Coordinates of C-alpha atoms and ligand atoms in Angstrom, one line a residue:
M1 CA -6.1 -16.1 -2.0
I2 CA -7.8 -12.8 -1.2
R3 CA -6.7 -12.3 2.4
T4 CA -4.6 -14.5 4.8
F5 CA -7.7 -15.1 6.9
K6 CA -11.4 -15.6 6.1
N7 CA -13.4 -12.3 6.0
H8 CA -16.7 -14.1 5.9
K9 CA -18.3 -17.3 7.2
I10 CA -21.9 -16.4 6.5
R11 CA -21.7 -14.3 3.3
K12 CA -21.4 -16.4 0.2
Q13 CA -18.2 -15.4 -1.5
V14 CA -16.4 -17.1 -4.4
E15 CA -12.9 -16.2 -5.5
L16 CA -12.9 -15.8 -9.3
T17 CA -9.1 -15.5 -9.6
E18 CA -6.6 -18.2 -8.9
S19 CA -8.0 -19.5 -12.2
L20 CA -7.8 -19.1 -16.0
W21 CA -9.9 -16.5 -17.7
E22 CA -10.3 -16.0 -21.4
F23 CA -8.1 -13.1 -22.5
E24 CA -8.3 -11.1 -25.7
P25 CA -5.9 -8.2 -26.4
C26 CA -7.5 -5.2 -28.1
N27 CA -4.4 -3.8 -29.7
G28 CA -1.1 -4.9 -31.1
E29 CA 0.1 -7.9 -33.1
H30 CA -2.2 -10.3 -31.3
K31 CA -5.3 -8.2 -31.4
G32 CA -8.5 -10.2 -31.4
Q33 CA -6.7 -13.5 -30.6
K34 CA -8.2 -15.5 -27.8
Y35 CA -5.9 -16.8 -25.0
L36 CA -6.4 -18.5 -21.6
M37 CA -4.7 -16.2 -19.1
H38 CA -3.9 -17.1 -15.4
T39 CA -5.2 -14.7 -12.8
P40 CA -4.2 -12.8 -10.8
S41 CA -1.3 -11.9 -13.0
C42 CA 0.3 -9.2 -15.1
W43 CA 0.0 -9.9 -18.8
E44 CA 3.7 -9.0 -19.1
T45 CA 4.5 -12.4 -17.6
H46 CA 3.0 -14.1 -20.7
P47 CA 5.6 -14.4 -23.5
D48 CA 3.3 -12.7 -26.1
F49 CA 2.7 -9.7 -23.9
S50 CA 6.1 -9.0 -22.2
D51 CA 6.1 -5.4 -23.2
Y52 CA 2.4 -4.9 -24.2
R53 CA 1.0 -1.5 -23.5
G54 CA -2.7 -1.5 -24.5
E55 CA -6.1 -2.9 -23.5
G56 CA -7.1 -6.4 -22.9
I57 CA -10.4 -8.0 -22.1
Y58 CA -10.7 -10.8 -19.5
R59 CA -13.9 -13.0 -19.6
K60 CA -15.3 -15.5 -17.2
K61 CA -18.8 -17.1 -17.0
V62 CA -20.3 -17.5 -13.5
T63 CA -23.5 -19.1 -12.3
A64 CA -25.1 -17.0 -9.6
G65 CA -28.2 -14.8 -8.7
G66 CA -29.6 -12.3 -6.3
N67 CA -27.8 -9.2 -5.1
L68 CA -24.4 -9.8 -6.7
R69 CA -21.3 -7.9 -5.5
I70 CA -18.1 -8.0 -7.6
E71 CA -15.0 -6.8 -5.8
C72 CA -11.6 -6.3 -7.6
K73 CA -8.6 -5.9 -5.3
G74 CA -6.5 -4.4 -8.1
V75 CA -6.7 -4.1 -11.9
S76 CA -3.7 -2.4 -13.6
H77 CA -4.1 0.3 -14.3
T78 CA -7.6 1.2 -15.5
A79 CA -10.5 -1.2 -15.4
T80 CA -13.9 -1.3 -17.0
V81 CA -16.2 -4.1 -15.7
Y82 CA -19.1 -5.4 -17.7
F83 CA -21.9 -7.7 -16.5
D84 CA -23.7 -9.6 -19.3
G85 CA -22.4 -6.9 -21.7
T86 CA -23.4 -3.9 -19.7
E87 CA -20.8 -1.6 -18.2
V88 CA -21.3 -1.6 -14.4
I89 CA -18.2 0.2 -13.1
N90 CA -14.9 1.7 -14.1
H91 CA -11.9 2.5 -12.0
Y92 CA -8.5 4.2 -12.4
N93 CA -5.3 3.3 -10.6
A94 CA -3.9 -0.2 -10.1
Y95 CA -3.4 -0.2 -6.4
T96 CA -6.7 0.2 -4.7
A97 CA -9.8 -2.1 -4.6
F98 CA -13.2 -1.2 -6.0
S99 CA -16.6 -3.0 -6.0
V100 CA -20.0 -2.8 -7.6
I101 CA -23.4 -4.3 -6.6
I102 CA -25.7 -5.6 -9.3
P103 CA -29.1 -6.1 -7.5
N104 CA -31.9 -8.7 -8.2
V105 CA -30.0 -10.8 -10.8
E106 CA -31.9 -13.8 -12.1
Y107 CA -30.2 -17.0 -11.0
G108 CA -28.3 -18.6 -13.9
E109 CA -25.2 -18.3 -16.1
H110 CA -23.8 -14.8 -16.5
L111 CA -20.8 -13.2 -18.2
I112 CA -18.3 -11.1 -16.3
E113 CA -15.8 -9.1 -18.4
I114 CA -13.0 -6.9 -17.1
K115 CA -11.2 -4.7 -19.6
A116 CA -7.7 -3.6 -18.3
D117 CA -5.8 -0.8 -19.9
N118 CA -2.1 0.1 -19.0
R119 CA -1.6 2.8 -21.6
F120 CA -0.2 6.2 -20.7
G121 CA -1.8 9.4 -21.7
E122 CA -3.5 12.7 -20.7
N123 CA -6.2 10.8 -18.7
S124 CA -3.6 9.1 -16.6
A125 CA -2.0 11.5 -14.2
L126 CA -0.5 9.0 -11.8
H127 CA 0.5 6.0 -14.1
L128 CA 3.0 7.5 -16.5
P129 CA 6.5 6.6 -17.7
N130 CA 8.5 6.3 -14.5
D131 CA 11.2 4.6 -12.5
Y132 CA 8.9 1.6 -11.9
M133 CA 6.6 -0.4 -14.2
S134 CA 2.9 0.2 -14.7
Y135 CA 2.0 -3.4 -15.5
G136 CA -1.3 -4.5 -17.2
G137 CA -3.9 -7.0 -16.1
I138 CA -6.0 -8.4 -13.3
S139 CA -3.1 -8.1 -10.9
R140 CA -4.9 -8.8 -7.6
G141 CA -7.8 -11.0 -6.6
V142 CA -11.5 -10.8 -7.8
V143 CA -14.4 -12.1 -5.7
L144 CA -18.1 -12.6 -6.5
E145 CA -20.5 -12.4 -3.5
E146 CA -24.2 -13.1 -3.1
L147 CA -25.8 -10.6 -0.7
Q148 CA -29.1 -10.8 1.1
D149 CA -31.4 -7.8 1.6
A150 CA -28.8 -6.0 3.7
Y151 CA -25.0 -6.3 4.2
I152 CA -22.2 -4.9 6.2
Q153 CA -20.2 -2.4 4.2
Y154 CA -17.3 -1.9 6.6
V155 CA -16.1 -2.3 10.2
N156 CA -13.5 0.2 11.3
L157 CA -11.6 -0.7 14.5
T158 CA -9.6 1.9 16.4
P159 CA -7.7 0.6 19.5
Y160 CA -6.7 3.2 22.1
L161 CA -5.4 3.3 25.6
D162 CA -7.5 5.0 28.4
G163 CA -5.0 5.1 31.2
A164 CA -3.9 1.5 31.5
D165 CA -7.0 0.1 29.9
W166 CA -7.4 -0.9 26.3
H167 CA -10.5 0.2 24.4
A168 CA -11.6 -0.2 20.8
R169 CA -13.8 2.2 19.0
I170 CA -16.0 0.3 16.4
E171 CA -17.6 2.1 13.5
C172 CA -19.8 0.0 11.4
S173 CA -22.0 0.7 8.3
V174 CA -24.9 -1.5 7.1
S175 CA -26.4 -1.0 3.7
L176 CA -30.1 -1.9 3.1
L177 CA -30.6 -3.3 -0.4
N178 CA -34.3 -4.4 -0.2
K179 CA -36.1 -3.0 2.8
K180 CA -39.4 -4.6 3.8
E181 CA -41.9 -3.1 6.1
G182 CA -41.5 -4.4 9.7
D183 CA -38.0 -5.8 9.2
S184 CA -35.9 -5.6 12.3
F185 CA -32.1 -5.6 12.2
E186 CA -29.5 -6.4 14.8
L187 CA -25.7 -6.4 14.9
K188 CA -23.7 -8.9 17.0
I189 CA -20.1 -8.0 17.6
Q190 CA -17.5 -10.3 19.2
I191 CA -13.9 -9.3 20.0
A192 CA -11.8 -11.4 22.3
D193 CA -14.2 -12.3 25.2
K194 CA -16.5 -9.4 24.6
I195 CA -19.8 -9.8 22.8
I196 CA -22.2 -6.9 22.3
S197 CA -25.6 -6.8 20.5
K198 CA -27.0 -3.7 18.9
E199 CA -30.5 -3.1 17.7
L200 CA -30.4 -1.1 14.4
K201 CA -32.9 1.8 14.0
V202 CA -34.2 1.5 10.4
S203 CA -35.2 4.9 8.9
D204 CA -35.8 5.8 5.3
T205 CA -32.1 6.0 4.6
K206 CA -30.4 3.1 2.8
E207 CA -27.4 3.1 5.2
I208 CA -27.3 2.6 9.0
R209 CA -24.1 3.6 10.9
I210 CA -23.3 2.6 14.4
N211 CA -20.5 3.6 16.7
E212 CA -19.6 1.5 19.8
D213 CA -16.8 1.7 22.3
I214 CA -15.7 -1.5 24.1
G215 CA -13.3 -1.7 27.1
F216 CA -11.1 -4.8 27.5
N217 CA -9.1 -6.5 30.3
D218 CA -6.1 -8.7 29.9
I219 CA -5.3 -7.7 26.4
E220 CA -2.0 -8.6 24.7
T221 CA -0.7 -5.7 22.7
W222 CA 0.4 -5.7 19.1
N223 CA 4.1 -4.9 18.6
I224 CA 7.1 -5.8 16.5
E225 CA 8.2 -8.6 18.8
N226 CA 4.7 -9.9 19.7
P227 CA 2.3 -9.0 16.9
K228 CA -0.8 -10.3 18.7
L229 CA -4.0 -10.1 16.5
Y230 CA -7.6 -10.4 17.6
E231 CA -10.5 -11.2 15.2
A232 CA -13.5 -9.0 15.3
E233 CA -16.5 -10.9 14.1
V234 CA -19.6 -8.8 13.2
K235 CA -22.9 -10.6 12.3
L236 CA -25.9 -8.9 10.8
L237 CA -29.3 -10.4 11.7
C238 CA -32.6 -9.6 10.0
N239 CA -35.7 -10.8 12.0
C240 CA -33.3 -12.9 14.1
N241 CA -31.8 -14.7 11.1
E242 CA -28.1 -14.3 10.4
I243 CA -27.9 -12.8 6.9
D244 CA -24.4 -11.4 6.7
D245 CA -21.1 -11.1 8.4
L246 CA -17.7 -9.4 8.2
I247 CA -14.6 -10.6 10.0
E248 CA -11.8 -8.1 10.5
R249 CA -8.7 -8.2 12.6
L250 CA -7.2 -5.6 15.0
G251 CA -4.0 -5.2 16.9
F252 CA -4.0 -3.3 20.2
R253 CA -1.4 -0.7 19.6
E254 CA -1.1 3.0 19.6
V255 CA 1.1 5.2 17.4
K256 CA 1.9 8.7 18.6
V257 CA 4.3 11.5 17.7
E258 CA 6.1 13.0 20.7
G259 CA 8.8 15.6 20.0
K260 CA 11.3 14.1 17.7
Y261 CA 10.2 10.5 18.1
I262 CA 7.5 8.2 16.8
L263 CA 6.1 6.1 19.6
L264 CA 4.6 2.6 19.4
N265 CA 2.8 1.9 22.7
N266 CA 4.7 4.7 24.3
R267 CA 8.1 3.3 23.2
R268 CA 10.4 5.3 20.8
I269 CA 10.7 3.2 17.7
R270 CA 14.0 3.0 15.6
I271 CA 13.0 2.5 12.0
K272 CA 15.2 0.0 10.2
G273 CA 13.4 -0.1 7.0
V274 CA 13.5 -0.8 3.3
C275 CA 11.5 0.8 0.4
R276 CA 9.9 -2.0 -1.6
H277 CA 8.3 -2.1 -5.0
E278 CA 5.7 -4.8 -5.8
D279 CA 7.9 -6.2 -8.5
H280 CA 9.3 -9.5 -9.6
P281 CA 10.5 -10.8 -12.9
Q282 CA 8.2 -13.9 -12.8
Y283 CA 5.1 -12.1 -11.4
G284 CA 5.3 -8.4 -12.4
C285 CA 3.4 -6.6 -9.6
A286 CA 1.2 -9.6 -9.0
L287 CA 3.4 -11.4 -6.4
P288 CA 1.7 -14.5 -5.0
Y289 CA 1.4 -15.1 -1.2
H290 CA 4.6 -17.2 -1.0
A291 CA 6.7 -14.6 -2.9
M292 CA 5.5 -11.8 -0.6
A293 CA 6.3 -14.0 2.4
N294 CA 9.8 -14.9 1.1
D295 CA 10.5 -11.1 0.8
L296 CA 9.4 -10.5 4.4
M297 CA 11.5 -13.5 5.7
Q298 CA 14.5 -12.1 3.9
I299 CA 13.9 -8.6 5.3
R300 CA 13.4 -10.0 8.8
H301 CA 16.6 -12.1 8.4
M302 CA 18.6 -8.9 7.8
G303 CA 17.1 -7.2 10.9
G304 CA 14.6 -5.0 9.1
N305 CA 11.5 -4.0 11.0
A306 CA 9.8 -1.6 8.5
I307 CA 8.6 -1.5 4.9
R308 CA 7.8 1.6 2.9
T309 CA 5.2 0.8 0.2
S310 CA 7.0 2.9 -2.4
H311 CA 5.1 4.4 -4.2
Y312 CA 1.5 3.2 -3.9
P313 CA -0.9 1.2 -1.7
N314 CA 0.0 -2.5 -1.4
D315 CA -1.8 -5.7 -1.8
E316 CA -3.9 -6.5 1.3
I317 CA -2.3 -10.0 1.5
F318 CA 1.1 -8.3 2.0
L319 CA -0.3 -6.0 4.7
D320 CA -1.9 -9.0 6.4
L321 CA 1.5 -10.7 6.5
C322 CA 3.1 -7.5 7.9
D323 CA 0.3 -7.6 10.6
E324 CA 1.1 -11.2 11.4
L325 CA 4.9 -10.9 11.3
G326 CA 5.2 -7.6 13.2
F327 CA 6.5 -5.2 10.5
L328 CA 5.9 -1.5 10.6
V329 CA 4.4 -0.2 7.4
W330 CA 4.6 3.3 5.9
E331 CA 1.9 3.1 3.3
E332 CA 1.6 5.9 0.7
N333 CA -0.8 7.0 -2.0
H334 CA 0.2 6.6 -5.6
A335 CA 2.6 9.2 -6.9
R336 CA 6.3 9.4 -7.8
G337 CA 8.3 12.4 -8.8
L338 CA 5.6 14.6 -10.3
E339 CA 6.7 18.1 -11.0
E340 CA 4.3 21.0 -11.0
E341 CA 3.4 20.6 -14.7
S342 CA 2.3 17.0 -14.1
M343 CA 0.4 18.0 -10.9
R344 CA -1.4 20.6 -13.1
N345 CA -2.8 17.7 -15.2
P346 CA -6.6 18.3 -14.8
H347 CA -7.0 14.7 -13.7
F348 CA -4.2 14.8 -11.1
R349 CA -5.9 16.2 -8.0
G350 CA -9.0 14.1 -8.3
Q351 CA -7.1 10.9 -9.0
A352 CA -4.6 11.5 -6.2
L353 CA -7.4 12.3 -3.7
N354 CA -9.3 9.2 -4.8
V355 CA -6.4 6.9 -4.0
I356 CA -6.5 8.3 -0.4
K357 CA -10.2 7.9 -0.2
E358 CA -9.8 4.3 -1.1
M359 CA -6.5 3.4 0.6
I360 CA -7.4 4.6 4.1
P361 CA -10.9 3.0 4.5
Q362 CA -9.7 -0.2 2.8
H363 CA -6.5 -0.5 4.9
Y364 CA -7.6 1.2 8.1
N365 CA -7.6 -1.9 10.4
H366 CA -4.0 -3.0 9.7
P367 CA -2.0 -2.5 12.9
S368 CA 1.2 -2.7 10.9
I369 CA 0.5 0.6 9.1
F370 CA 1.9 3.3 11.5
I371 CA 2.0 6.2 9.1
W372 CA 0.4 7.5 5.9
G373 CA 2.6 9.0 3.2
I374 CA 1.7 11.0 0.1
L375 CA 3.2 12.4 -3.1
N376 CA 6.7 11.1 -3.1
E377 CA 9.2 13.8 -4.4
C378 CA 6.4 15.8 -6.0
A379 CA 6.4 19.6 -6.3
S380 CA 6.5 20.5 -2.7
E381 CA 8.8 23.5 -3.5
T382 CA 6.0 25.4 -5.2
M383 CA 2.9 27.1 -3.9
Y384 CA 0.6 25.2 -6.2
G385 CA 2.2 21.9 -5.0
R386 CA 1.6 23.1 -1.4
E387 CA -2.1 23.4 -2.2
C388 CA -2.1 19.8 -3.3
Y389 CA -0.1 18.5 -0.3
K390 CA -2.3 20.5 2.1
E391 CA -5.6 19.2 0.7
E392 CA -4.3 15.6 0.8
F393 CA -3.1 15.9 4.4
E394 CA -6.5 17.4 5.4
L395 CA -8.2 14.5 3.7
I396 CA -6.0 12.0 5.6
K397 CA -6.8 13.6 8.9
S398 CA -10.6 13.6 8.1
L399 CA -10.4 9.8 7.5
D400 CA -7.9 8.7 10.2
K401 CA -6.9 10.7 13.3
S402 CA -5.1 7.7 14.8
R403 CA -2.0 7.8 12.7
P404 CA 0.6 10.5 11.8
H405 CA 1.3 11.5 8.2
T406 CA 4.3 12.5 6.2
F407 CA 5.7 12.9 2.7
A408 CA 9.2 12.0 1.2
S409 CA 10.8 15.2 0.0
C410 CA 13.8 15.8 -2.3
K411 CA 13.3 19.6 -2.6
F412 CA 16.1 20.4 -0.2
F413 CA 16.7 24.1 0.7
H414 CA 13.5 25.0 -1.3
D415 CA 10.7 22.9 0.2
V416 CA 7.7 25.0 1.4
C417 CA 5.6 22.2 2.9
F418 CA 7.4 21.1 6.1
D419 CA 4.8 22.8 8.3
L420 CA 2.1 20.4 7.0
P421 CA 3.1 16.8 7.9
D422 CA 3.4 15.3 11.4
V423 CA 6.8 13.8 10.4
I424 CA 9.5 15.2 8.2
S425 CA 11.0 12.8 5.7
C426 CA 13.7 13.2 3.1
N427 CA 15.2 11.1 0.3
V428 CA 19.0 11.7 0.4
Y429 CA 21.7 10.2 -1.8
P430 CA 25.1 11.3 -0.6
R431 CA 27.8 9.1 -2.2
W432 CA 25.5 8.5 -5.2
Y433 CA 23.8 11.5 -6.8
V434 CA 25.5 13.9 -4.4
D435 CA 29.3 13.6 -4.2
K436 CA 29.6 14.5 -0.6
S437 CA 30.2 12.6 2.6
V438 CA 27.1 11.4 4.3
E439 CA 27.8 13.3 7.4
E440 CA 28.4 16.6 5.6
Y441 CA 25.3 16.3 3.4
L442 CA 23.0 15.1 6.2
A443 CA 24.1 18.0 8.4
E444 CA 23.4 20.4 5.5
V445 CA 19.9 19.0 5.0
K446 CA 19.0 18.7 8.6
G447 CA 20.5 22.1 9.4
W448 CA 18.3 23.6 6.7
I449 CA 15.1 21.8 8.1
D450 CA 15.9 23.1 11.6
N451 CA 16.6 26.6 10.4
D452 CA 13.5 26.5 8.3
Q453 CA 11.8 26.4 11.7
K454 CA 8.8 24.5 10.4
G455 CA 10.4 21.1 10.8
V456 CA 12.6 21.6 13.8
E457 CA 10.5 20.0 16.5
K458 CA 9.2 17.1 14.4
P459 CA 10.5 13.5 14.0
F460 CA 12.9 13.2 11.0
I461 CA 13.0 10.0 8.9
V462 CA 15.5 9.3 6.1
S463 CA 12.9 7.9 3.8
E464 CA 15.4 6.9 1.1
I465 CA 19.1 6.5 1.0
G466 CA 21.2 4.0 -1.1
A467 CA 23.3 3.5 -4.2
G468 CA 23.2 1.4 -7.3
G469 CA 24.9 -2.0 -7.5
I470 CA 24.5 -4.4 -10.4
Y471 CA 24.4 -8.0 -9.3
G472 CA 27.7 -9.7 -10.2
Y473 CA 29.4 -6.6 -11.5
R474 CA 32.9 -6.1 -10.4
N475 CA 35.8 -3.9 -11.6
A476 CA 39.4 -3.1 -10.6
Y477 CA 38.6 0.1 -8.8
D478 CA 35.2 -0.8 -7.1
G479 CA 33.6 2.0 -9.2
K480 CA 29.9 3.0 -9.2
W481 CA 27.5 0.2 -10.1
T482 CA 29.8 -2.4 -8.6
E483 CA 28.5 -4.4 -5.7
E484 CA 31.5 -3.3 -3.7
Y485 CA 30.8 0.4 -4.2
Q486 CA 27.1 -0.1 -3.2
A487 CA 28.1 -2.0 -0.1
K488 CA 30.7 0.6 0.9
A489 CA 28.3 3.5 0.3
L490 CA 25.5 1.9 2.3
K491 CA 27.8 1.2 5.2
E492 CA 28.7 4.8 5.5
Q493 CA 25.1 5.9 4.9
L494 CA 23.6 3.7 7.5
E495 CA 26.3 4.2 10.2
T496 CA 26.0 7.9 9.8
C497 CA 22.2 8.0 9.8
F498 CA 21.9 5.8 12.9
S499 CA 24.5 7.9 14.7
F500 CA 22.8 11.2 13.6
K501 CA 21.1 13.2 16.3
D502 CA 17.3 13.5 15.8
C503 CA 17.0 10.9 13.1
C504 CA 14.4 8.3 14.1
G505 CA 15.0 5.9 11.3
V506 CA 15.9 5.0 7.8
F507 CA 14.3 3.3 4.8
I508 CA 16.9 2.0 2.4
W509 CA 16.3 2.6 -1.3
Q510 CA 15.7 -0.2 -1.9
Y511 CA 14.9 -3.8 -1.0
C512 CA 15.1 -5.4 -4.5
D513 CA 15.8 -4.2 -8.1
N514 CA 12.7 -3.4 -10.0
R515 CA 11.7 -3.1 -13.7
V516 CA 11.3 0.5 -15.0
S517 CA 9.3 1.9 -17.9
E518 CA 10.8 1.5 -21.3
E519 CA 11.2 5.3 -21.5
W520 CA 13.7 5.2 -18.6
F521 CA 16.1 3.0 -20.4
A522 CA 18.9 5.6 -20.7
Q523 CA 19.4 6.1 -17.0
R524 CA 18.7 2.6 -15.9
P525 CA 21.1 -0.1 -16.9
R526 CA 19.3 -3.4 -17.7
G527 CA 16.0 -1.4 -17.8
M528 CA 16.1 -1.9 -14.0
N529 CA 16.4 0.3 -11.0
N530 CA 19.6 -1.4 -9.6
K531 CA 19.6 0.0 -6.1
G532 CA 18.2 -3.1 -4.5
I533 CA 20.3 -4.8 -1.8
V534 CA 19.1 -7.9 -3.5
D535 CA 18.5 -8.2 -7.2
E536 CA 15.1 -8.8 -8.8
Y537 CA 15.4 -12.6 -8.1
R538 CA 16.2 -11.8 -4.5
R539 CA 19.8 -12.8 -4.8
E540 CA 21.9 -11.1 -2.1
K541 CA 24.4 -8.5 -3.2
L542 CA 27.4 -7.7 -1.1
A543 CA 25.3 -4.8 0.4
Y544 CA 22.8 -7.2 2.0
R545 CA 25.4 -8.5 4.5
V546 CA 26.5 -5.0 5.3
V547 CA 22.9 -3.9 6.0
K548 CA 22.4 -7.1 8.0
D549 CA 25.4 -6.4 10.3
I550 CA 24.2 -2.9 11.0
F551 CA 20.4 -3.6 11.3
C552 CA 21.0 -6.7 13.5
G553 CA 23.3 -4.7 15.7
L554 CA 20.5 -2.2 16.6
G555 CA 17.4 -2.6 18.6
N556 CA 13.8 -1.7 17.5
Y557 CA 13.6 1.1 20.1
F558 CA 15.7 4.0 21.3
Ligands
ADA601 C1 13.9 8.8 -5.9 C2 12.5 8.1 -6.0 C3 12.7 6.6 -6.1 C4 13.8 6.2 -7.0 C5 15.1 6.8 -6.5 C6 16.3 6.5 -7.5 O1 14.3 9.0 -4.6 O2 11.7 8.4 -4.9 O3 11.5 6.0 -6.6 O4 13.5 6.6 -8.3 O5 15.0 8.2 -6.6 O6 16.6 5.3 -7.6 O7 16.9 7.4 -8.0

């Protein structure tokens, strides 16, 4: 599965994953041995590679020809792709898609090789030893497409209200691969009961962009309770023959920041969220559709209405499910806890900006995404860090003016970036890292933000709050790491947050326990981050019922 709906009916697309590939590790005790490896998957889920940090080459023979396009939805964490032995693309970062076109290929059997590398080192400024696992492998889907002489690169859909009427701005880009004199091109766009046709003006450029604006009547909006989705089918015709198409989906909803609230279709949302790692003991970060759906059913069952994709862009299948089920998503670029020294890695700024340049265009149409986040707990207390935050926020606004942005800070009393984001967010741990009552500590933090003047008139989200609890661990005094302690702490934390003036919502840290890098063993019992309200197998801890009682007792709106 690549998406939960068909992106193409005309374009010839073959999914190369959901199948076995030849796999050959390049390092370690099994170096050079040939395996058959299931894909998509993390090689850590194979018994011979459960802690393998190195390179591995995946091989698959295909029979195809013409203008071939290979798209990888995610390879962890660095990929080099070869076609018949020639390198055709490389890509850093496990969490965004990348593609390459190989034109005018002779029809026949060809070899696709993907080398994945999950090693840490100076060239990797985002994937490094951390409180989550950088897995290895073809962790998301791979597709092979056969394109004609032109194809649709993207269709961006921006719904907006004009008074009481819904409109959609449509931005579309067509790429010309083999242009022949006299060719005429046309786009046909259908959304709901609206069909428009657009003659394309061919010039000497290889790309044609069009912008359209369509008004609609009798539209059902997208919201948490009724996540209505519409398909946008765009067809490309050359000399009146249909040669390509792209099917996207849109939800008619607007997100706005107004004073201290975030509005969904002009209603003030109350965020009842969880932070969620893409992590599972049987799948690594390559959760299949049904595992993602199970997570969302469990989160919905406990009254949750929002997910924070901590700390990287998520699989599109997961975002499709959030669109269909009516979850709000805070999606963020890839970074966790990088101090100034790490942010001064010469690769950092380019790598971090690239994640945004890929994340936003790739995920732009998902109505569930209501806010973009960046640089979780990075050096926002330094002037250099501020430069990085500023350039990333400016890039976000250049790519998407329809959504607010934010970052999760932990630099209390020293942060110098609260004037930059649309929404102020803080990760706070009273009753865990800070031995203070929740009320006392939240008042201190919020008081500082208000006095700091830069954040005072903005919405405030508690982007992380929680405590550790090891599944099944009990002791006589309900001490830290017991389920009882975690449940008690979360009860106080959530009750205080939701009764706290000017707090528009909470993301619990975290939904499920997750595996951490080997280097984090000392501060993470079991080699896991144990702050999940369910464990890594999604078994409820005592805290789950506490969260359920509180979340289910609150509505989705103020
Ligand atoms: C930070 C960080 C999370 C996690 C958490 C914890 O807030 O953003 O990724 O590491 O701390 O468990 O301590």
